[in-house]
Each structure stands twice: as structure tokens, then as C-alpha cells.
PDB file of C-alpha atoms in Angstrom:
ATOM      1  CA  MET A   1      45.548  20.240  44.204  1.00 82.00           C
ATOM      2  CA  LYS A   2      41.915  18.669  43.416  1.00 92.00           C
ATOM      3  CA  PHE A   3      41.614  17.705  39.557  1.00 94.00           C
ATOM      4  CA  ASP A   4      38.773  20.269  38.946  1.00 96.00           C
ATOM      5  CA  ASP A   5      41.009  23.091  40.958  1.00 96.00           C
ATOM      6  CA  VAL A   6      43.326  22.360  38.102  1.00 97.00           C
ATOM      7  CA  ILE A   7      41.027  22.203  35.264  1.00 96.00           C
ATOM      8  CA  LEU A   8      39.243  24.850  36.130  1.00 96.00           C
ATOM      9  CA  GLY A   9      42.512  27.283  37.669  1.00 96.00           C
ATOM     10  CA  ARG A  10      44.483  26.379  34.858  1.00 97.00           C
ATOM     11  CA  ARG A  11      45.345  29.311  32.616  1.00 96.00           C
ATOM     12  CA  SER A  12      47.687  29.755  29.170  1.00 97.00           C
ATOM     13  CA  ILE A  13      50.779  31.529  30.926  1.00 98.00           C
ATOM     14  CA  ARG A  14      52.901  33.561  28.549  1.00 97.00           C
ATOM     15  CA  GLY A  15      55.150  35.904  30.907  1.00 97.00           C
ATOM     16  CA  TYR A  16      57.447  33.395  33.048  1.00 98.00           C
ATOM     17  CA  LYS A  17      60.312  34.247  35.551  1.00 98.00           C
ATOM     18  CA  PRO A  18      63.451  33.890  34.376  1.00 96.00           C
ATOM     19  CA  ASP A  19      63.924  31.262  37.194  1.00 97.00           C
ATOM     20  CA  PRO A  20      64.958  28.140  35.833  1.00 97.00           C
ATOM     21  CA  VAL A  21      63.168  24.808  36.217  1.00 98.00           C
ATOM     22  CA  PRO A  22      65.030  21.675  38.132  1.00 98.00           C
ATOM     23  CA  LYS A  23      64.775  18.424  35.170  1.00 98.00           C
ATOM     24  CA  SER A  24      63.308  16.550  38.011  1.00 98.00           C
ATOM     25  CA  LEU A  25      60.607  17.981  38.146  1.00 98.00           C
ATOM     26  CA  ILE A  26      59.907  18.550  34.820  1.00 98.00           C
ATOM     27  CA  ALA A  27      60.833  14.309  34.427  1.00 98.00           C
ATOM     28  CA  GLU A  28      57.969  13.978  36.823  1.00 98.00           C
ATOM     29  CA  ILE A  29      55.092  15.974  34.937  1.00 98.00           C
ATOM     30  CA  ILE A  30      56.519  14.093  31.504  1.00 98.00           C
ATOM     31  CA  GLY A  31      55.695  10.936  33.592  1.00 98.00           C
ATOM     32  CA  LEU A  32      52.230  12.088  34.746  1.00 98.00           C
ATOM     33  CA  ALA A  33      51.548  13.097  30.998  1.00 98.00           C
ATOM     34  CA  MET A  34      52.180   9.858  29.132  1.00 98.00           C
ATOM     35  CA  ARG A  35      49.670   8.402  31.728  1.00 98.00           C
ATOM     36  CA  ALA A  36      47.013   9.530  29.112  1.00 98.00           C
ATOM     37  CA  PRO A  37      45.244   7.500  26.264  1.00 97.00           C
ATOM     38  CA  SER A  38      46.539   6.873  23.306  1.00 97.00           C
ATOM     39  CA  SER A  39      45.027   4.228  19.906  1.00 96.00           C
ATOM     40  CA  MET A  40      46.314   0.763  20.571  1.00 96.00           C
ATOM     41  CA  ASN A  41      48.427   2.085  23.410  1.00 97.00           C
ATOM     42  CA  THR A  42      50.463   3.135  21.116  1.00 96.00           C
ATOM     43  CA  GLN A  43      51.907   5.886  22.106  1.00 97.00           C
ATOM     44  CA  PRO A  44      53.304   7.736  19.219  1.00 97.00           C
ATOM     45  CA  TRP A  45      55.145  11.186  21.697  1.00 97.00           C
ATOM     46  CA  ASN A  46      58.269  11.854  22.033  1.00 98.00           C
ATOM     47  CA  PHE A  47      59.392  14.425  23.792  1.00 98.00           C
ATOM     48  CA  TYR A  48      62.578  17.324  23.327  1.00 98.00           C
ATOM     49  CA  VAL A  49      62.866  19.585  26.856  1.00 98.00           C
ATOM     50  CA  ILE A  50      65.089  22.419  25.560  1.00 98.00           C
ATOM     51  CA  THR A  51      66.356  25.150  28.042  1.00 98.00           C
ATOM     52  CA  GLY A  52      69.323  27.433  28.046  1.00 97.00           C
ATOM     53  CA  GLU A  53      71.943  28.314  25.084  1.00 97.00           C
ATOM     54  CA  PRO A  54      70.433  26.275  22.390  1.00 97.00           C
ATOM     55  CA  LEU A  55      67.376  27.557  23.168  1.00 97.00           C
ATOM     56  CA  ASP A  56      68.635  31.568  23.238  1.00 97.00           C
ATOM     57  CA  ARG A  57      69.473  29.391  19.044  1.00 96.00           C
ATOM     58  CA  ILE A  58      65.957  28.494  18.417  1.00 96.00           C
ATOM     59  CA  ARG A  59      64.814  32.155  19.547  1.00 95.00           C
ATOM     60  CA  ALA A  60      67.473  33.700  17.904  1.00 95.00           C
ATOM     61  CA  GLY A  61      66.872  31.883  15.241  1.00 94.00           C
ATOM     62  CA  ASN A  62      62.630  31.445  14.540  1.00 93.00           C
ATOM     63  CA  THR A  63      62.693  35.515  15.368  1.00 92.00           C
ATOM     64  CA  GLU A  64      65.068  36.579  12.344  1.00 93.00           C
ATOM     65  CA  ARG A  65      64.099  34.277   9.244  1.00 93.00           C
ATOM     66  CA  MET A  66      60.480  35.469  10.240  1.00 89.00           C
ATOM     67  CA  ALA A  67      61.716  38.950  10.408  1.00 87.00           C
ATOM     68  CA  ALA A  68      63.739  38.342   7.350  1.00 93.00           C
ATOM     69  CA  GLY A  69      59.686  36.904   5.133  1.00 92.00           C
ATOM     70  CA  ILE A  70      60.919  33.117   5.653  1.00 93.00           C
ATOM     71  CA  PRO A  71      58.303  31.498   5.000  1.00 92.00           C
ATOM     72  CA  GLN A  72      56.786  29.366   7.620  1.00 90.00           C
ATOM     73  CA  SER A  73      57.936  25.701   7.695  1.00 91.00           C
ATOM     74  CA  ARG A  74      55.953  24.671  10.691  1.00 90.00           C
ATOM     75  CA  GLU A  75      55.844  20.240   9.487  1.00 91.00           C
ATOM     76  CA  PHE A  76      52.133  19.387  11.077  1.00 86.00           C
ATOM     77  CA  ARG A  77      50.312  20.985   8.466  1.00 81.00           C
ATOM     78  CA  PRO A  78      48.095  24.207  10.304  1.00 79.00           C
ATOM     79  CA  GLY A  79      45.193  24.040   7.765  1.00 84.00           C
ATOM     80  CA  GLN A  80      42.427  26.907   6.557  1.00 90.00           C
ATOM     81  CA  ALA A  81      42.694  30.602   7.898  1.00 92.00           C
ATOM     82  CA  PHE A  82      39.746  29.994  10.817  1.00 93.00           C
ATOM     83  CA  ALA A  83      36.074  31.967   9.450  1.00 95.00           C
ATOM     84  CA  GLY A  84      32.934  32.017  11.365  1.00 96.00           C
ATOM     85  CA  LYS A  85      33.055  31.305  14.818  1.00 95.00           C
ATOM     86  CA  HIS A  86      36.166  29.852  14.928  1.00 94.00           C
ATOM     87  CA  ARG A  87      37.568  32.710  13.535  1.00 95.00           C
ATOM     88  CA  ASP A  88      35.626  34.493  16.091  1.00 95.00           C
ATOM     89  CA  ARG A  89      36.836  33.143  19.000  1.00 95.00           C
ATOM     90  CA  GLN A  90      40.247  33.570  17.682  1.00 94.00           C
ATOM     91  CA  VAL A  91      39.735  37.107  17.701  1.00 94.00           C
ATOM     92  CA  GLY A  92      37.872  37.620  21.121  1.00 95.00           C
ATOM     93  CA  VAL A  93      40.346  35.953  23.233  1.00 95.00           C
ATOM     94  CA  ALA A  94      43.051  38.406  21.167  1.00 93.00           C
ATOM     95  CA  LYS A  95      41.259  41.727  22.550  1.00 94.00           C
ATOM     96  CA  GLN A  96      41.586  39.834  26.453  1.00 95.00           C
ATOM     97  CA  LEU A  97      45.629  39.816  25.219  1.00 95.00           C
ATOM     98  CA  PHE A  98      45.467  43.303  23.989  1.00 94.00           C
ATOM     99  CA  SER A  99      43.095  44.560  26.789  1.00 95.00           C
ATOM    100  CA  ALA A 100      45.247  43.214  29.815  1.00 95.00           C
ATOM    101  CA  MET A 101      48.340  43.800  27.968  1.00 95.00           C
ATOM    102  CA  GLY A 102      47.157  47.731  26.680  1.00 94.00           C
ATOM    103  CA  ILE A 103      48.093  47.190  23.079  1.00 94.00           C
ATOM    104  CA  GLU A 104      46.195  49.517  21.263  1.00 92.00           C
ATOM    105  CA  ARG A 105      44.220  48.401  18.141  1.00 86.00           C
ATOM    106  CA  ASP A 106      46.108  51.009  15.847  1.00 88.00           C
ATOM    107  CA  ASN A 107      49.937  50.260  18.416  1.00 91.00           C
ATOM    108  CA  LYS A 108      51.560  48.445  14.792  1.00 89.00           C
ATOM    109  CA  ASP A 109      54.702  48.539  17.295  1.00 90.00           C
ATOM    110  CA  LYS A 110      53.487  46.685  20.567  1.00 91.00           C
ATOM    111  CA  ARG A 111      51.966  43.794  17.653  1.00 90.00           C
ATOM    112  CA  GLN A 112      53.935  42.806  15.997  1.00 88.00           C
ATOM    113  CA  ASP A 113      56.082  42.987  19.982  1.00 89.00           C
ATOM    114  CA  TRP A 114      53.932  40.280  21.230  1.00 92.00           C
ATOM    115  CA  VAL A 115      54.245  38.320  17.846  1.00 88.00           C
ATOM    116  CA  LEU A 116      57.805  38.002  18.440  1.00 90.00           C
ATOM    117  CA  ARG A 117      56.986  37.230  21.881  1.00 92.00           C
ATOM    118  CA  GLY A 118      56.161  34.086  20.573  1.00 92.00           C
ATOM    119  CA  PHE A 119      58.166  32.839  18.190  1.00 92.00           C
ATOM    120  CA  ARG A 120      60.851  33.628  21.501  1.00 94.00           C
ATOM    121  CA  GLN A 121      58.398  30.774  23.001  1.00 94.00           C
ATOM    122  CA  PHE A 122      57.345  33.301  25.013  1.00 96.00           C
ATOM    123  CA  ASP A 123      60.262  34.183  26.641  1.00 96.00           C
ATOM    124  CA  ALA A 124      60.274  31.173  29.042  1.00 98.00           C
ATOM    125  CA  PRO A 125      63.090  29.159  30.603  1.00 98.00           C
ATOM    126  CA  VAL A 126      62.168  25.495  29.345  1.00 98.00           C
ATOM    127  CA  CYS A 127      60.086  24.212  25.637  1.00 98.00           C
ATOM    128  CA  VAL A 128      58.883  21.299  25.473  1.00 98.00           C
ATOM    129  CA  ILE A 129      58.470  20.373  21.926  1.00 98.00           C
ATOM    130  CA  ILE A 130      56.652  17.349  21.206  1.00 98.00           C
ATOM    131  CA  THR A 131      57.473  15.094  18.060  1.00 98.00           C
ATOM    132  CA  TYR A 132      55.841  11.874  16.972  1.00 97.00           C
ATOM    133  CA  ASP A 133      57.099   8.610  15.286  1.00 94.00           C
ATOM    134  CA  ARG A 134      57.257   9.634  11.320  1.00 95.00           C
ATOM    135  CA  VAL A 135      56.358   5.927  10.797  1.00 96.00           C
ATOM    136  CA  LEU A 136      52.736   6.650  12.148  1.00 96.00           C
ATOM    137  CA  ASP A 137      52.564  10.278   9.509  1.00 92.00           C
ATOM    138  CA  GLY A 138      48.884  10.293   8.093  1.00 91.00           C
ATOM    139  CA  SER A 139      47.362   9.247  10.905  1.00 93.00           C
ATOM    140  CA  ASP A 140      44.483  10.680  12.588  1.00 94.00           C
ATOM    141  CA  ASP A 141      44.504   8.836  15.453  1.00 96.00           C
ATOM    142  CA  THR A 142      48.454   9.721  16.379  1.00 96.00           C
ATOM    143  CA  PRO A 143      48.237  13.511  16.526  1.00 95.00           C
ATOM    144  CA  PHE A 144      44.313  12.778  18.290  1.00 96.00           C
ATOM    145  CA  ASP A 145      46.642  10.734  21.099  1.00 97.00           C
ATOM    146  CA  CYS A 146      49.756  14.024  20.894  1.00 97.00           C
ATOM    147  CA  GLY A 147      46.929  16.564  21.246  1.00 97.00           C
ATOM    148  CA  ALA A 148      45.662  14.664  24.709  1.00 98.00           C
ATOM    149  CA  VAL A 149      49.579  13.851  26.068  1.00 98.00           C
ATOM    150  CA  ALA A 150      49.413  17.781  25.646  1.00 98.00           C
ATOM    151  CA  THR A 151      46.487  18.622  27.184  1.00 98.00           C
ATOM    152  CA  ALA A 152      48.259  16.404  30.096  1.00 98.00           C
ATOM    153  CA  LEU A 153      51.144  17.566  30.200  1.00 98.00           C
ATOM    154  CA  VAL A 154      50.064  21.484  30.449  1.00 98.00           C
ATOM    155  CA  ASN A 155      47.404  20.113  33.460  1.00 98.00           C
ATOM    156  CA  ALA A 156      50.262  18.310  35.425  1.00 98.00           C
ATOM    157  CA  ALA A 157      52.211  21.101  35.579  1.00 98.00           C
ATOM    158  CA  TRP A 158      49.656  23.865  36.391  1.00 98.00           C
ATOM    159  CA  SER A 159      49.322  21.068  39.498  1.00 97.00           C
ATOM    160  CA  ARG A 160      52.809  21.378  40.420  1.00 97.00           C
ATOM    161  CA  GLY A 161      53.051  25.621  40.287  1.00 98.00           C
ATOM    162  CA  LEU A 162      54.443  25.057  36.565  1.00 98.00           C
ATOM    163  CA  GLY A 163      52.451  27.660  33.690  1.00 98.00           C
ATOM    164  CA  ALA A 164      52.608  26.416  30.247  1.00 98.00           C
ATOM    165  CA  VAL A 165      51.062  27.598  27.090  1.00 98.00           C
ATOM    166  CA  ILE A 166      51.705  25.120  23.830  1.00 97.00           C
ATOM    167  CA  ASN A 167      52.449  27.246  21.081  1.00 95.00           C
ATOM    168  CA  SER A 168      52.576  26.810  17.273  1.00 92.00           C
ATOM    169  CA  GLN A 169      54.832  30.214  16.591  1.00 91.00           C
ATOM    170  CA  GLY A 170      58.234  28.495  18.937  1.00 91.00           C
ATOM    171  CA  ILE A 171      58.089  25.956  15.895  1.00 92.00           C
ATOM    172  CA  MET A 172      57.024  27.828  12.991  1.00 91.00           C
ATOM    173  CA  GLN A 173      60.643  27.664  10.939  1.00 94.00           C
ATOM    174  CA  SER A 174      61.493  24.187  12.173  1.00 94.00           C
ATOM    175  CA  PRO A 175      65.333  24.162   9.852  1.00 94.00           C
ATOM    176  CA  VAL A 176      66.420  26.118  13.012  1.00 95.00           C
ATOM    177  CA  VAL A 177      64.361  23.762  15.938  1.00 96.00           C
ATOM    178  CA  ARG A 178      65.902  20.412  14.109  1.00 96.00           C
ATOM    179  CA  GLU A 179      68.989  22.173  14.324  1.00 96.00           C
ATOM    180  CA  HIS A 180      69.706  23.503  18.264  1.00 96.00           C
ATOM    181  CA  ALA A 181      67.284  20.537  19.129  1.00 97.00           C
ATOM    182  CA  GLY A 182      68.813  17.867  18.078  1.00 97.00           C
ATOM    183  CA  ILE A 183      65.884  16.457  16.618  1.00 97.00           C
ATOM    184  CA  ALA A 184      66.574  12.586  15.216  1.00 94.00           C
ATOM    185  CA  ASP A 185      64.956  12.977  11.636  1.00 95.00           C
ATOM    186  CA  ASP A 186      62.194  10.036  12.096  1.00 96.00           C
ATOM    187  CA  GLN A 187      60.220  12.702  14.151  1.00 97.00           C
ATOM    188  CA  VAL A 188      57.651  14.743  13.061  1.00 96.00           C
ATOM    189  CA  ILE A 189      57.170  18.154  14.660  1.00 97.00           C
ATOM    190  CA  MET A 190      53.921  18.194  16.138  1.00 96.00           C
ATOM    191  CA  LYS A 191      53.955  21.448  19.147  1.00 96.00           C
ATOM    192  CA  SER A 192      55.370  23.516  21.444  1.00 97.00           C
ATOM    193  CA  ILE A 193      55.037  23.992  24.733  1.00 98.00           C
ATOM    194  CA  ALA A 194      56.577  26.677  26.766  1.00 98.00           C
ATOM    195  CA  LEU A 195      57.331  25.753  30.047  1.00 98.00           C
ATOM    196  CA  GLY A 196      58.330  27.943  33.480  1.00 98.00           C
ATOM    197  CA  TRP A 197      56.522  30.208  36.631  1.00 98.00           C
ATOM    198  CA  PRO A 198      54.139  32.027  35.982  1.00 98.00           C
ATOM    199  CA  ASP A 199      55.116  35.823  36.276  1.00 98.00           C
ATOM    200  CA  GLU A 200      52.332  37.099  38.461  1.00 95.00           C
ATOM    201  CA  THR A 201      52.767  40.218  38.123  1.00 97.00           C
ATOM    202  CA  PHE A 202      52.507  40.003  33.268  1.00 97.00           C
ATOM    203  CA  PRO A 203      49.188  41.287  32.939  1.00 96.00           C
ATOM    204  CA  ALA A 204      48.090  39.320  30.163  1.00 96.00           C
ATOM    205  CA  ASN A 205      48.708  35.398  32.787  1.00 97.00           C
ATOM    206  CA  ALA A 206      45.910  36.765  34.618  1.00 96.00           C
ATOM    207  CA  VAL A 207      43.895  36.335  31.233  1.00 96.00           C
ATOM    208  CA  VAL A 208      40.981  33.290  31.442  1.00 94.00           C
ATOM    209  CA  SER A 209      39.762  32.385  28.051  1.00 94.00           C
ATOM    210  CA  GLU A 210      36.419  32.193  27.422  1.00 93.00           C
ATOM    211  CA  ARG A 211      34.374  28.913  26.902  1.00 94.00           C
ATOM    212  CA  LYS A 212      30.867  27.984  24.958  1.00 94.00           C
ATOM    213  CA  SER A 213      28.268  26.622  27.129  1.00 96.00           C
ATOM    214  CA  VAL A 214      27.577  22.520  27.432  1.00 97.00           C
ATOM    215  CA  GLU A 215      24.806  23.819  26.273  1.00 96.00           C
ATOM    216  CA  GLU A 216      26.248  24.797  23.000  1.00 96.00           C
ATOM    217  CA  ALA A 217      28.932  22.035  22.450  1.00 97.00           C
ATOM    218  CA  THR A 218      27.049  18.860  23.932  1.00 97.00           C
ATOM    219  CA  VAL A 219      24.274  17.140  22.259  1.00 97.00           C
ATOM    220  CA  PHE A 220      22.331  14.506  24.812  1.00 96.00           C
ATOM    221  CA  VAL A 221      20.645  10.939  23.123  1.00 97.00           C
ATOM    222  CA  GLY A 222      18.826   8.851  24.495  1.00 96.00           C
ATOM    223  CA  PHE A 223      17.930  10.421  28.568  1.00 96.00           C
ATOM    224  CA  ASP A 224      14.911  11.177  29.806  1.00 92.00           C
ATOM    225  CA  ASN A 225      15.110  15.124  30.207  1.00 79.00           C
TER     226      ASN A 225
END
């Protein structure tokens, strides 16, 4: 694919075929992603790639603990709840997804099932967990760099015919993730990425989230026109 085709064509994929993804292909994608820039070339990121029974145990533990009301234990701070225009955008994409999936506003069961899909990593065959070296905890550059490599990873995956969605639901119960993924104590869990072959029959996969305009987002300084 050409670069523009990847950037403009990529969508967040929330429905996957059960087909396995070759380890060699995932390694290739991670190798491409690690060409992402990082502050002073610190490369703070590491990747735990999980599939099969260990991933099933994470799904089960994540959903069971959340359903039981155990408080989430995400390691990378989520910040305050969105408000104003940011909340409007959050609600906007939710409306797009619910409309595509035929989930009515008052259908609590379907809405709950949608939430649980997130805790199950959207039933993708592969989960990639991005961590960073704990010694760098507190640096604002480090999560910025991890965001860059996550973006590069999902774009590299798309260029190879794979779908992905960056999410936090799959790592809400960090003790479960640490146990079954074997994440070292010197690592901080940053994000998870569901990965696999897109199921083109899954309605939400056709959703293209809206973007604000260049004019709204950009201030040009010193240009003639």
C-alpha cells in the first residue's frame, strides 16, 4: 500500500476472524513499528504478544473481575473524565458504533455486551501489550514515545492486511494481565492492541470515525497566505 492509502484507509477493527496470525508476520510488523521516533532514541517500549490459552485466561479474568465490581487497576493513569468538546467526540463515535451495530439507546443488555467485548480484547486472536521501562516512569516523553510506536504498529498491521484497535479495556485488571502474560516487574503496562484479520461482515468495522478539520486544529504562523 502507498502511505496515503494506509493512513486514510485504516479503521479501528472491533470484529475479527478466528484465524491465527503468523508469529513471523507479527514480528515483521513490530520491526516496522520500532522505526517510530523516540526522545533521544531512548526506545522505552517493549511488547508482549499473547494468543491462545494465555489470552483466553486474560479475557476471562478481566471480564470476571470487572463484572464482580473489582475496581480497575490500570497502571497508566487515565486522567479525568472527558468533558466539553472531548466528551462530545467520545459520545459521537459511540453513537456511530451503536448505530452500526443496531444497539438501541435503552437496550442495556446489548450495551453491556459491547462493553464486555472490550474487556475481552474484542475476541481478537492476538493481543499486543505495550509496556515501558519502569525506570522511566514519570517522564512525559516516555508515554508520548509509546503512543508513536502504537500508531506505527496499527498502521504497519493495516498495510499487511491486518486490523487492530488500540484500547485500555483489555488491561483494566493489570494483575490478571501481568500473571498470564508474564510481564516483568520492571515494566509498566501502557496500552493494549487487539490484532487479527478483520471480519468484513462485522458492522462496526465499517465505521470511519470523524476528524476535526485542519483549519480547526492548526495555527499557521509566519506564512504569506
